[in-house]
Amino acid sequence: MENEFVPDRQHLCHVTLFLYHSGSNMKAAETKTRDVYKDHASGYNTIVRWYKRSKVGDYTLEDEEKSGRPSELNLSELRRAVKTDPFQRTREMASTLG
C-alpha cells in the first residue's frame, strides 16, 4: 500500500466528535473508525472518554494537564545502569542516578 495515511490523535478526536454529533452510538463509532483506520483507530475506552467529554459540552481537543512531578530521568543513563548491573536494587539505582 503506497503512502498509507496514519491519523494522529487530534484527527481521531475530530472524527469521534463528528460521529458523536452525527448521532452514532459509541459502539458504532468504534466500528466505523476501525473500518476506516484499521490498527490506527482509537480504542473503545478512548471513544467512551471523548463521548463523555462531549456530552457535558467539553469539545476541547487538547489533553488535560497531568498532575504530578515531571520525569527528569535521563533514560540513556538508566539503560546503561541496567545493562551494567541488571541485578542491582532500585534503591541503589535511584541513588546512583539521582
XYZ file of N, CA and C in Angstrom:
294
model
N 0.850 -1.167 0.000
C 0.000 0.000 0.000
C 0.899 1.235 0.000
N 0.678 2.147 -0.912
C 1.538 3.313 -1.015
C 1.043 4.461 -0.140
N 1.965 5.072 0.568
C 1.653 6.245 1.390
C 0.393 6.088 2.234
N 0.371 5.079 3.062
C -0.777 4.851 3.943
C -0.945 6.037 4.895
N -2.174 6.522 5.008
C -2.470 7.626 5.919
C -2.513 7.101 7.341
N -1.726 7.688 8.204
C -1.725 7.329 9.618
C -2.248 8.542 10.388
N -3.462 8.435 10.920
C -4.053 9.580 11.614
C -3.362 9.852 12.945
N -3.249 11.126 13.286
C -2.715 11.460 14.605
C -3.870 11.539 15.606
N -3.536 11.750 16.859
C -4.532 11.760 17.922
C -5.603 12.823 17.691
N -5.185 14.005 17.264
C -6.139 15.092 17.071
C -7.115 14.766 15.937
N -6.631 14.145 14.875
C -7.514 13.755 13.773
C -8.574 12.769 14.266
N -8.141 11.774 15.030
C -9.083 10.775 15.545
C -10.093 11.411 16.495
N -9.654 12.412 17.244
C -10.571 13.122 18.131
C -11.612 13.886 17.320
N -11.194 14.518 16.229
C -12.132 15.204 15.334
C -13.155 14.223 14.772
N -12.678 13.069 14.335
C -13.575 12.052 13.771
C -14.584 11.605 14.821
N -14.120 11.370 16.036
C -15.010 10.935 17.113
C -16.030 12.016 17.441
N -15.599 13.259 17.462
C -16.514 14.373 17.710
C -17.571 14.456 16.601
N -17.157 14.258 15.358
C -18.099 14.245 14.234
C -19.123 13.120 14.401
N -18.648 11.929 14.743
C -19.558 10.792 14.918
C -20.518 11.031 16.086
N -20.028 11.653 17.153
C -20.882 11.991 18.296
C -22.015 12.909 17.846
N -21.664 13.968 17.122
C -22.673 14.934 16.670
C -23.563 14.372 15.565
N -23.109 13.310 14.906
C -23.933 12.658 13.875
C -24.966 11.723 14.487
N -24.840 11.485 15.791
C -25.797 10.620 16.469
C -25.382 9.164 16.551
N -24.151 8.853 16.156
C -23.671 7.469 16.269
C -23.461 7.126 17.736
N -23.819 5.911 18.125
C -23.519 5.498 19.493
C -22.041 5.105 19.576
N -21.559 4.863 20.780
C -20.134 4.615 20.981
C -19.648 3.360 20.266
N -20.432 2.305 20.311
C -20.021 1.058 19.659
C -19.959 1.246 18.142
N -20.941 1.968 17.587
C -20.941 2.238 16.145
C -19.743 3.111 15.766
N -19.413 4.072 16.624
C -18.257 4.936 16.367
C -16.975 4.111 16.339
N -16.859 3.170 17.269
C -15.676 2.309 17.283
C -15.612 1.485 16.003
N -16.737 0.906 15.609
C -16.777 0.070 14.409
C -16.416 0.880 13.169
N -16.982 2.068 13.053
C -16.711 2.911 11.878
C -15.244 3.325 11.813
N -14.687 3.752 12.936
C -13.282 4.166 12.913
C -12.367 2.972 12.662
N -12.706 1.815 13.199
C -11.903 0.608 12.966
C -11.965 0.207 11.488
N -13.144 0.336 10.866
C -13.287 0.006 9.442
C -12.404 0.899 8.572
N -12.313 2.167 8.936
C -11.553 3.121 8.123
C -10.062 3.104 8.465
N -9.729 3.161 9.760
C -8.345 3.354 10.169
C -7.629 2.081 10.617
N -8.324 0.968 10.600
C -7.745 -0.346 10.948
C -7.000 -0.283 12.287
N -5.729 -0.636 12.286
C -4.939 -0.700 13.521
C -4.646 0.673 14.125
N -4.876 1.727 13.359
C -4.589 3.079 13.847
C -5.801 3.723 14.521
N -6.919 3.023 14.556
C -8.157 3.578 15.122
C -8.061 3.709 16.639
N -8.868 4.597 17.176
C -8.962 4.748 18.631
C -9.632 3.523 19.225
N -9.243 3.167 20.429
C -9.875 2.059 21.129
C -11.219 2.468 21.715
N -11.991 1.484 22.102
C -13.329 1.739 22.632
C -13.285 2.632 23.870
N -12.355 2.383 24.776
C -12.280 3.191 26.007
C -11.970 4.656 25.708
N -11.156 4.906 24.702
C -10.859 6.279 24.301
C -12.103 6.950 23.748
N -12.845 6.226 22.921
C -14.080 6.767 22.352
C -15.078 7.073 23.462
N -15.197 6.184 24.429
C -16.098 6.416 25.567
C -15.694 7.699 26.298
N -14.399 7.877 26.550
C -13.918 9.069 27.257
C -14.254 10.340 26.470
N -14.043 10.323 25.154
C -14.341 11.502 24.343
C -15.843 11.758 24.256
N -16.646 10.700 24.188
C -18.106 10.878 24.174
C -18.577 11.503 25.486
N -18.022 11.042 26.609
C -18.406 11.600 27.912
C -18.049 13.078 27.989
N -16.883 13.434 27.484
C -16.481 14.842 27.486
C -17.425 15.665 26.619
N -17.776 15.131 25.450
C -18.675 15.849 24.540
C -20.063 16.009 25.143
N -20.504 14.987 25.852
C -21.847 15.004 26.435
C -22.028 16.144 27.433
N -20.961 16.514 28.132
C -21.044 17.607 29.108
C -20.623 18.949 28.496
N -20.445 18.970 27.180
C -20.128 20.214 26.495
C -18.658 20.543 26.381
N -17.787 19.601 26.711
C -16.345 19.818 26.602
C -15.895 19.352 25.220
N -15.727 20.305 24.310
C -15.332 19.967 22.944
C -13.866 20.284 22.671
N -13.091 20.499 23.719
C -11.667 20.765 23.530
C -10.984 19.499 23.044
N -9.989 19.681 22.218
C -9.283 18.534 21.656
C -7.925 18.323 22.307
N -7.536 19.245 23.174
C -6.246 19.123 23.832
C -6.367 18.220 25.056
N -5.256 17.604 25.409
C -5.222 16.800 26.626
C -5.252 17.719 27.830
N -5.798 17.207 28.927
C -5.807 17.958 30.170
C -4.414 17.913 30.786
N -4.111 18.931 31.597
C -2.841 18.943 32.312
C -2.771 17.726 33.223
N -1.635 17.098 33.252
C -1.452 15.946 34.126
C -0.789 16.419 35.412
N -1.264 15.881 36.521
C -0.673 16.265 37.793
C 0.546 15.392 38.062
N 1.296 15.801 39.024
C 2.463 15.011 39.387
C 3.744 15.648 38.880
N 4.807 15.158 39.393
C 6.111 15.684 39.054
C 6.544 15.143 37.694
N 7.026 16.002 36.808
C 7.504 15.510 35.513
C 8.791 14.709 35.676
N 8.982 13.761 34.816
C 10.163 12.915 34.874
C 11.397 13.708 34.464
N 12.436 13.600 35.261
C 13.695 14.276 34.949
C 14.807 13.252 34.783
N 14.449 12.013 34.579
C 15.412 10.937 34.485
C 15.998 10.869 33.090
N 17.281 10.703 33.012
C 17.955 10.526 31.739
C 17.853 9.042 31.378
N 17.058 8.736 30.362
C 16.799 7.335 30.017
C 18.039 6.605 29.526
N 18.932 7.298 28.854
C 20.147 6.618 28.385
C 21.020 6.206 29.571
N 21.060 7.041 30.616
C 21.808 6.667 31.826
C 21.160 5.477 32.516
N 19.830 5.455 32.559
C 19.117 4.334 33.166
C 19.412 3.040 32.413
N 19.340 3.086 31.095
C 19.629 1.887 30.287
C 21.055 1.392 30.528
N 21.987 2.342 30.580
C 23.388 1.980 30.812
C 23.542 1.327 32.189
N 22.882 1.868 33.211
C 22.972 1.308 34.562
C 22.392 -0.098 34.613
N 21.269 -0.308 33.940
C 20.645 -1.638 33.929
C 21.517 -2.620 33.164
N 22.096 -2.158 32.061
C 22.951 -3.036 31.256
C 24.217 -3.415 32.026
N 24.765 -2.459 32.772
C 25.975 -2.704 33.549
C 25.724 -3.702 34.671
N 24.626 -3.518 35.396
C 24.296 -4.416 36.509
C 22.784 -4.614 36.570
N 22.271 -5.604 35.821
C 20.824 -5.807 35.773
C 20.210 -6.287 37.089
N 21.043 -6.679 38.048
C 20.512 -7.215 39.301
C 20.621 -6.239 40.471
N 21.043 -5.015 40.205
C 21.136 -4.068 41.320
C 19.747 -3.627 41.770
N 19.642 -3.286 43.028
C 18.362 -2.886 43.597
C 17.953 -1.499 43.093
N 16.635 -1.282 43.086
C 16.131 0.006 42.597
C 16.602 1.165 43.468
N 16.742 0.926 44.781
C 17.236 1.993 45.667
C 18.673 2.369 45.314
N 19.492 1.353 45.017
C 20.874 1.631 44.619
C 20.894 2.423 43.318
N 20.046 1.991 42.392
C 19.977 2.659 41.103
C 19.496 4.105 41.269
N 18.519 4.306 42.147
C 17.985 5.647 42.386
C 19.053 6.565 42.968
N 19.848 6.048 43.898
C 20.894 6.888 44.489
C 21.995 7.184 43.469
N 22.259 6.242 42.583
C 23.269 6.448 41.548
C 22.804 7.465 40.510
N 21.537 7.356 40.109
C 21.016 8.203 39.033
C 20.473 9.538 39.530
N 20.283 9.642 40.830
C 19.803 10.912 41.392
C 18.365 10.914 41.520
